[in-house]
Coordinates of C-alpha atoms in Angstrom, one line a residue:
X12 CA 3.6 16.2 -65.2
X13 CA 2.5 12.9 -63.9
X14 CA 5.1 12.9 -61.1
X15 CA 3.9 16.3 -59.5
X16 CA 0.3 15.3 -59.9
X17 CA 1.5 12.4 -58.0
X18 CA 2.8 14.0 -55.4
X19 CA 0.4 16.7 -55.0
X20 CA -2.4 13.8 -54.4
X21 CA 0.1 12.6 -51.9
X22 CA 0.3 15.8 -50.2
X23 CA -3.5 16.3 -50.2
X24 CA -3.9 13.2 -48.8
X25 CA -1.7 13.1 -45.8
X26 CA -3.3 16.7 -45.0
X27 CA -6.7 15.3 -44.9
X28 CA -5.5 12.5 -42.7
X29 CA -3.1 14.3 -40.6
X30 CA -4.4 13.4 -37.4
X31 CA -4.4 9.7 -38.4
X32 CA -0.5 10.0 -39.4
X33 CA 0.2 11.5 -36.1
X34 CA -1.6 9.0 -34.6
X35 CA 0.5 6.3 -36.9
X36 CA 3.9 7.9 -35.5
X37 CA 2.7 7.8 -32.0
X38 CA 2.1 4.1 -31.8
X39 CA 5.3 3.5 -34.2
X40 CA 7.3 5.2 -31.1
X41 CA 6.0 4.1 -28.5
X42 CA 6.5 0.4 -29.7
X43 CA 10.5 1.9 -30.6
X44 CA 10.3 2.5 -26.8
X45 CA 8.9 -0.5 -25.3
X46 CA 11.7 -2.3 -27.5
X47 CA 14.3 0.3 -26.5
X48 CA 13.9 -0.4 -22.6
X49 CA 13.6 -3.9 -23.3
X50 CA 17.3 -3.7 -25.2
X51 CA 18.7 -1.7 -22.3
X52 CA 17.3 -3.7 -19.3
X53 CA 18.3 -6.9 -20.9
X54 CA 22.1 -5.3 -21.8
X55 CA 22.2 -4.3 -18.4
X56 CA 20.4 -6.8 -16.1
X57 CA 20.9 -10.0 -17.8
X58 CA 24.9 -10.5 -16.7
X59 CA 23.7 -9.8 -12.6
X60 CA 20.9 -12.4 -13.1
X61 CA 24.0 -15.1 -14.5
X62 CA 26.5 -14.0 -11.5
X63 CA 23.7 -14.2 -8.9
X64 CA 22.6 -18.0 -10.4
X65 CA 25.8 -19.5 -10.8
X66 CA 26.4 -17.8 -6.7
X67 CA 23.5 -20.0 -5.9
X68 CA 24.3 -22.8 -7.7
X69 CA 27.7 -22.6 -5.6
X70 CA 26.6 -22.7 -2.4
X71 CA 24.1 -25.2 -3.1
X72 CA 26.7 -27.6 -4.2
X73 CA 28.8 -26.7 -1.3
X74 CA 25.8 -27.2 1.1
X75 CA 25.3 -30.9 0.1
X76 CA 28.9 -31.7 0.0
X77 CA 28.8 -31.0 3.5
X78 CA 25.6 -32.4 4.2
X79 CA 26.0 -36.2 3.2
X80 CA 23.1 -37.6 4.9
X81 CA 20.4 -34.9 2.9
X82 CA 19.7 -35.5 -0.6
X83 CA 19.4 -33.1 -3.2
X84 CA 15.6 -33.9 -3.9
X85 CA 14.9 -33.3 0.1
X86 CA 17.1 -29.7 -0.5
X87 CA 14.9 -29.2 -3.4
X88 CA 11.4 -29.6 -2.0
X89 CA 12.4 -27.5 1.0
X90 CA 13.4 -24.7 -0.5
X91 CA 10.4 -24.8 -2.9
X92 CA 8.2 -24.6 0.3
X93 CA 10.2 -22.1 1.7
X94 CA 10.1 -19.9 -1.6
X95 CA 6.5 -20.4 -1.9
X96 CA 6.1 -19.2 1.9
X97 CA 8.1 -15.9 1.0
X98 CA 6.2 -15.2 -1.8
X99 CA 3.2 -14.7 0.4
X100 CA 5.4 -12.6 2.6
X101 CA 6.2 -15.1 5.5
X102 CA 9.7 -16.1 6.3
X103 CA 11.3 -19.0 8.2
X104 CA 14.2 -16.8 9.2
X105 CA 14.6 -16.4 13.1
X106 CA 14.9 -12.2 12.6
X107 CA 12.0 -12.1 10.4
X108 CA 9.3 -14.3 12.8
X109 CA 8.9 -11.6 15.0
X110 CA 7.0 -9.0 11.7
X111 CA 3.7 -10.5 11.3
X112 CA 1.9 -9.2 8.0
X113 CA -1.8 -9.1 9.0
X114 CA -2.0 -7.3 11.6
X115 CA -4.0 -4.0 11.8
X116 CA -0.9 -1.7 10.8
X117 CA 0.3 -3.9 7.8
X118 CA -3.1 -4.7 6.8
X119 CA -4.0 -0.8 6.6
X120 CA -0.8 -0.6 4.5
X121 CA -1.8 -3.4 2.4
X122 CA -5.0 -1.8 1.5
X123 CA -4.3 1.7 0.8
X124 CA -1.7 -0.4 -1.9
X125 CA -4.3 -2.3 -3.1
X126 CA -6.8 0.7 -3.7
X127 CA -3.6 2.7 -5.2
X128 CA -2.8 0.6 -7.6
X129 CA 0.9 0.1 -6.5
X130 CA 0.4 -3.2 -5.1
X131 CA 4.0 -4.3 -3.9
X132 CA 3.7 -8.1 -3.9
X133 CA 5.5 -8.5 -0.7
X134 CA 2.0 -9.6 1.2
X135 CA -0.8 -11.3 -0.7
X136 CA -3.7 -12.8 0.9
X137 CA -3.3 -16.1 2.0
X138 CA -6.7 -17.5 2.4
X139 CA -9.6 -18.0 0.0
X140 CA -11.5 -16.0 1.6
X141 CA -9.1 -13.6 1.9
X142 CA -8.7 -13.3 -2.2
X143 CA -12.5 -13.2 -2.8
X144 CA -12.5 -10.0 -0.4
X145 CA -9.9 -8.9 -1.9
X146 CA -11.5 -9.2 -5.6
X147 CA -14.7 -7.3 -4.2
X148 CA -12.9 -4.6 -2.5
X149 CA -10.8 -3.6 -5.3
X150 CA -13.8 -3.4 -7.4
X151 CA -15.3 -0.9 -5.2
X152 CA -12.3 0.5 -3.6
X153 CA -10.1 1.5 -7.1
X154 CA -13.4 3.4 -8.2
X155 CA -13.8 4.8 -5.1
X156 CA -10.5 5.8 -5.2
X157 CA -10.5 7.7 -8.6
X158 CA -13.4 10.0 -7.6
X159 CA -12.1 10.7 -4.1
X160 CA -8.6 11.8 -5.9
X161 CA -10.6 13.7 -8.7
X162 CA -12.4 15.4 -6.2
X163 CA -9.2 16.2 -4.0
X164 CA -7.5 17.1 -7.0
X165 CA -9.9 19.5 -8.5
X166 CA -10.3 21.3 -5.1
X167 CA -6.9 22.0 -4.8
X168 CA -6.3 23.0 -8.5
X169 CA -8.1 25.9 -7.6
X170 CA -6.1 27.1 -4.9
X171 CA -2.6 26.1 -5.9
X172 CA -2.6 26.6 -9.9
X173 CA -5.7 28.5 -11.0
X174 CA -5.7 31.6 -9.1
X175 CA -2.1 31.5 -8.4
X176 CA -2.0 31.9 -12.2
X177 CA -5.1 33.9 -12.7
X178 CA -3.9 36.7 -10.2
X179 CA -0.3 36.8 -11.4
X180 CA -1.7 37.4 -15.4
X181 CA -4.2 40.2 -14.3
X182 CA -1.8 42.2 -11.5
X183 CA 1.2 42.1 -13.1
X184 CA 0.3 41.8 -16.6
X185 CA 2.4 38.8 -17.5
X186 CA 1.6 36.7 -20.0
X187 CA -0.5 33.6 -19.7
X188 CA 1.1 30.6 -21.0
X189 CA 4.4 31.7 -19.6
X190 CA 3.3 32.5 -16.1
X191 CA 1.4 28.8 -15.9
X192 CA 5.2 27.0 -17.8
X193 CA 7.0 28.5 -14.7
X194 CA 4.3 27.7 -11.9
X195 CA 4.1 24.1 -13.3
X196 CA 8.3 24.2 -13.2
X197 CA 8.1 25.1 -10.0
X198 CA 5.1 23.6 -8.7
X199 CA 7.3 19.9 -9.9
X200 CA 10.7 21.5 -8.3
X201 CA 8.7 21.4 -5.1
X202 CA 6.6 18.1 -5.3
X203 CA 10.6 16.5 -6.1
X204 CA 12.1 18.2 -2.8
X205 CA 9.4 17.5 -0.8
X206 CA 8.3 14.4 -2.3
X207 CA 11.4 12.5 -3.6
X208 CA 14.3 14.2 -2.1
X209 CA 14.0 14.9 1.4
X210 CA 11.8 11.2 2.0
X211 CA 14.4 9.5 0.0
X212 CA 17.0 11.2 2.8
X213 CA 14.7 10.1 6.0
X214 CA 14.3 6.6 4.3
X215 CA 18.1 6.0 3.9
X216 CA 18.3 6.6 7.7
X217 CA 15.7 4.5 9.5
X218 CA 16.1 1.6 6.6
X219 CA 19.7 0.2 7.7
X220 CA 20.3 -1.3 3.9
X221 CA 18.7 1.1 1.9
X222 CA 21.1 4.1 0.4
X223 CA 20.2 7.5 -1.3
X224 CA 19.6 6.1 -4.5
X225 CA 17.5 3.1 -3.3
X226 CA 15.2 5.0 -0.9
X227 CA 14.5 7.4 -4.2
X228 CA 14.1 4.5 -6.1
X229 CA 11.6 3.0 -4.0
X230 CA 9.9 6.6 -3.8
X231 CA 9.7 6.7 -7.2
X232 CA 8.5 3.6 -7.9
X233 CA 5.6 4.0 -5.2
X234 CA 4.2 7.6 -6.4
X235 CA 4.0 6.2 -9.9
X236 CA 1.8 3.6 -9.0
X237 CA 4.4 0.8 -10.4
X238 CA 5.2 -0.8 -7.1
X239 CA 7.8 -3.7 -7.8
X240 CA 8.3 -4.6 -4.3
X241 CA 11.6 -5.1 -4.4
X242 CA 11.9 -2.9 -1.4
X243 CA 9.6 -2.1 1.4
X244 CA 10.2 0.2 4.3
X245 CA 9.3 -1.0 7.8
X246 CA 9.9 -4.9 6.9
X247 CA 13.4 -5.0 9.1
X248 CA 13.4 -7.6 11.7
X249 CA 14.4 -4.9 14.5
X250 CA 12.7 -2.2 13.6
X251 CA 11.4 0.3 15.8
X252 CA 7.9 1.9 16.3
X253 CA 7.0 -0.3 13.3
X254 CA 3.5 0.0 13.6
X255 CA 3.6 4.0 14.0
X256 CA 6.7 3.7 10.9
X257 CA 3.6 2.0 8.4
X258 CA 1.0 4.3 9.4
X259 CA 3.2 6.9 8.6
X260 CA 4.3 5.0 5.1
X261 CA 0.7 4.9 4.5
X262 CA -0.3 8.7 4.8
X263 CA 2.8 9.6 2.5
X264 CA 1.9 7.2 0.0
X265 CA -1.4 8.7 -0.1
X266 CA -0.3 12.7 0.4
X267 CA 2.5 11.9 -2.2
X268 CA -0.4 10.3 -5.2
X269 CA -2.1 13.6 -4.5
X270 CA 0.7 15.6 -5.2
X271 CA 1.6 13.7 -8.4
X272 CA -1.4 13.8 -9.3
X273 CA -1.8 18.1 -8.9
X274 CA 1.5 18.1 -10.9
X275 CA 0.4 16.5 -13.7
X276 CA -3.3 18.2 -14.1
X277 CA -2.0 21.0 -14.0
X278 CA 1.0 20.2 -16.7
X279 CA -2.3 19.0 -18.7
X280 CA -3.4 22.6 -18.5
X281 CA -0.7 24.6 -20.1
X282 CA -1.3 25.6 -23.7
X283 CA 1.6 23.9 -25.4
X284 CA 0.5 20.4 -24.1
X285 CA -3.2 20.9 -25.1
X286 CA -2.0 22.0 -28.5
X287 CA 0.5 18.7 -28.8
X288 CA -2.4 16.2 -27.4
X289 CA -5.4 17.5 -30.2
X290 CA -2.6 16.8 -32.8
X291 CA -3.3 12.6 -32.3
X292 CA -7.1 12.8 -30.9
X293 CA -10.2 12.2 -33.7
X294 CA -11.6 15.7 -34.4
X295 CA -15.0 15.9 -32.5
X296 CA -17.9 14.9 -35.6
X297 CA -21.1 17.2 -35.4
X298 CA -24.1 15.6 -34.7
X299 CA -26.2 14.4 -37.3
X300 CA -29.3 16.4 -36.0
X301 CA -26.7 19.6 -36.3
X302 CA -26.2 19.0 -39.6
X303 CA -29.2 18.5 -40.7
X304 CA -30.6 21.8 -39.0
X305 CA -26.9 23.6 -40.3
X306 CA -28.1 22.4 -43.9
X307 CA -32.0 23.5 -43.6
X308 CA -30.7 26.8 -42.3
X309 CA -28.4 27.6 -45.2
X310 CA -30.7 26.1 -47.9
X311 CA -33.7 28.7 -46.4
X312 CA -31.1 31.2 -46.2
X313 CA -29.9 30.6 -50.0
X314 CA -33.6 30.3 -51.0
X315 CA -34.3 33.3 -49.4
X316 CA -31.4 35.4 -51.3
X317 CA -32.2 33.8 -54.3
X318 CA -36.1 35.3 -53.8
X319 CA -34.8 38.7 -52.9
X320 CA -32.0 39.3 -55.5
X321 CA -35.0 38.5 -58.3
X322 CA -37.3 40.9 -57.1
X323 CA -34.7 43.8 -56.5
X324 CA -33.9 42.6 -60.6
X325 CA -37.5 42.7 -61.5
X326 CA -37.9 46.4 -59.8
X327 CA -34.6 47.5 -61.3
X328 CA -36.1 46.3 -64.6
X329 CA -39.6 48.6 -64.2
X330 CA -37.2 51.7 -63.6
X331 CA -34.8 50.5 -66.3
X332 CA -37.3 49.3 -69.2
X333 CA -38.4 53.3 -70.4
X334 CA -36.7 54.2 -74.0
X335 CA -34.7 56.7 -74.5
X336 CA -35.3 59.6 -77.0
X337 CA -32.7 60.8 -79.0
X338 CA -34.7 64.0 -79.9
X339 CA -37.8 65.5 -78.9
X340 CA -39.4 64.5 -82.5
X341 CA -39.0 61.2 -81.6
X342 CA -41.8 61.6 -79.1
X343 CA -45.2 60.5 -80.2
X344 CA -47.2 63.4 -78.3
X345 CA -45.7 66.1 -80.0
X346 CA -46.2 64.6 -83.4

């Protein structure tokens, strides 16, 4: 007796609090994933990291033992400068003094990164000046940026899921949900081919160390805003056209966000997901005002039933209330 009591109280209250459960196991696996790509990425990266330092430790010890007259302290503060130098995107190699990064080409391409999001690494402003800009422009620009692609993005919603789907339900009689799962598939098919695929092709061909699975890499890592900057197109030292090649890097970065960005609003729309995201939100509390008018409105309501059922029992109780004769002697009159 005492255990199913138990365990009906149990049941009751994880259905009152279901949302807050849901919300419980959300935040449970997404910590199991965070910890799972950190397992992986250590399993897989951490052995290259130990080849490529004791490579470097190598040739530094082979460098100074045939280089008596430098010291190692001299080695050392050289290639600090030098490393310090390349992390502001300036290099002391002879192929790469030719690419300057601030001029108008490579500037434009280091804005559009900045009010993206992506925000490479490979050029950072050099100057003091040149941070406090940048601190004021991103506060304006990244805002700026959200409600120009909200605006794009709920323009062409209309035109390339909306109606699409709309027209597709009502002429052919299809249902709903279905028609708008296989527009989103194929909506994403497309933004991949024309997105992923066939850029990852052109960048493996005018980049002369990138391959197939680096150029998708890098187009991947750009659309989804997470910009490493492990590799940048149009940084070769012989590279042609490069200020036309960044203008054009620039536009596709752009083009590419809106894309992503049409994909996943209108993967947001479909039924399934809507139904899967209100599982973890709060549910939406009425107003306090609402209430209060909700409760005035069902107490006059009550009051008023209350009032009417009494007097429909008082009239039924005039009609009701004459007694009944069992014979006609009974009847005062006729005696």
């Amino acid at each position: 007796m005492l255990q199913s009591l138990a365990s009906n109280s149990c049941v009751r209250l994880i259905q009152t609090h279901k949302s807050t459960w849901y919300f419980v196991s959300l935040v449970v696996g997404y910590l199991l994933y965070l910890i799972f790509g950190a397992v992986v990425f250590s399993s897989v990266e951490l052995p290259y990291e130990d080849l490529l330092r004791q490579d470097l430790r190598t040739i530094k010890k082979q460098f100074l033992q045939e280089n008596d007259c430098l010291s190692e302290e001299r080695l050392e503060q050289f290639l600090r400068k030098a490393l310090e130098a390349s992390n502001y995107g300036v290099s002391i190699l002879n192929n790469a003094s030719a690419n300057w990064n601030w001029d108008f080409t490579s500037a434009l391409f280091f804005a559009s990164t900045v009010l993206s999001t992506t925000g490479y690494g490979h050029t950072a402003p050099l100057s003091d000046g040149g941070k406090a800009f940048c601190i004021i422009y991103s506060v304006i620009g990244i805002p700026f940026t959200l409600l120009f692609l909200t605006a794009v993005v709920q323009r062409i919603m209309v035109f390339s899921t909306r109606r699409p789907i709309t027209y597709i339900h009502t002429h052919w009689g299809l249902s709903k949900p279905l028609v708008a799962i296989v527009h989103a598939t194929v909506l994403a098919m497309l933004a991949v081919s024309c997105f992923f695929l066939i850029p990852a092709a052109i960048f493996s061909a005018l980049e002369e160390n990138w391959n197939f699975l680096e150029s998708f890499y890098f187009c991947f890592i750009s659309l989804s805003t997470i910009g490493l900057g492990d590799y940048v197109p149009g940084e070769a030292a012989n590279q042609k056209f490069r200020e036309l090649y960044k203008v054009g890097i620039t536009v596709y970065l752009i083009l590419g966000l809106i894309v992503m960005l049409v994909v996943l609003e209108t993967f947001c729309e479909l039924q399934q997901l809507k139904q899967l995201r209100k599982m973890f939100y709060l549910k939406k509390e009425k107003p306090v005002d609402r209430l209060a008018i909700l409760e005035h409105d069902q107490l006059s309501f009550t009051t008023v039933s209350n009032s009417g059922t009494t007097q429909s029992q008082d009239k039924s109780q005039m009609f009701v209330s004459v007694p009944t004769l069992a014979s006609p002697n009974d009847d005062p009159m006729i005696q």
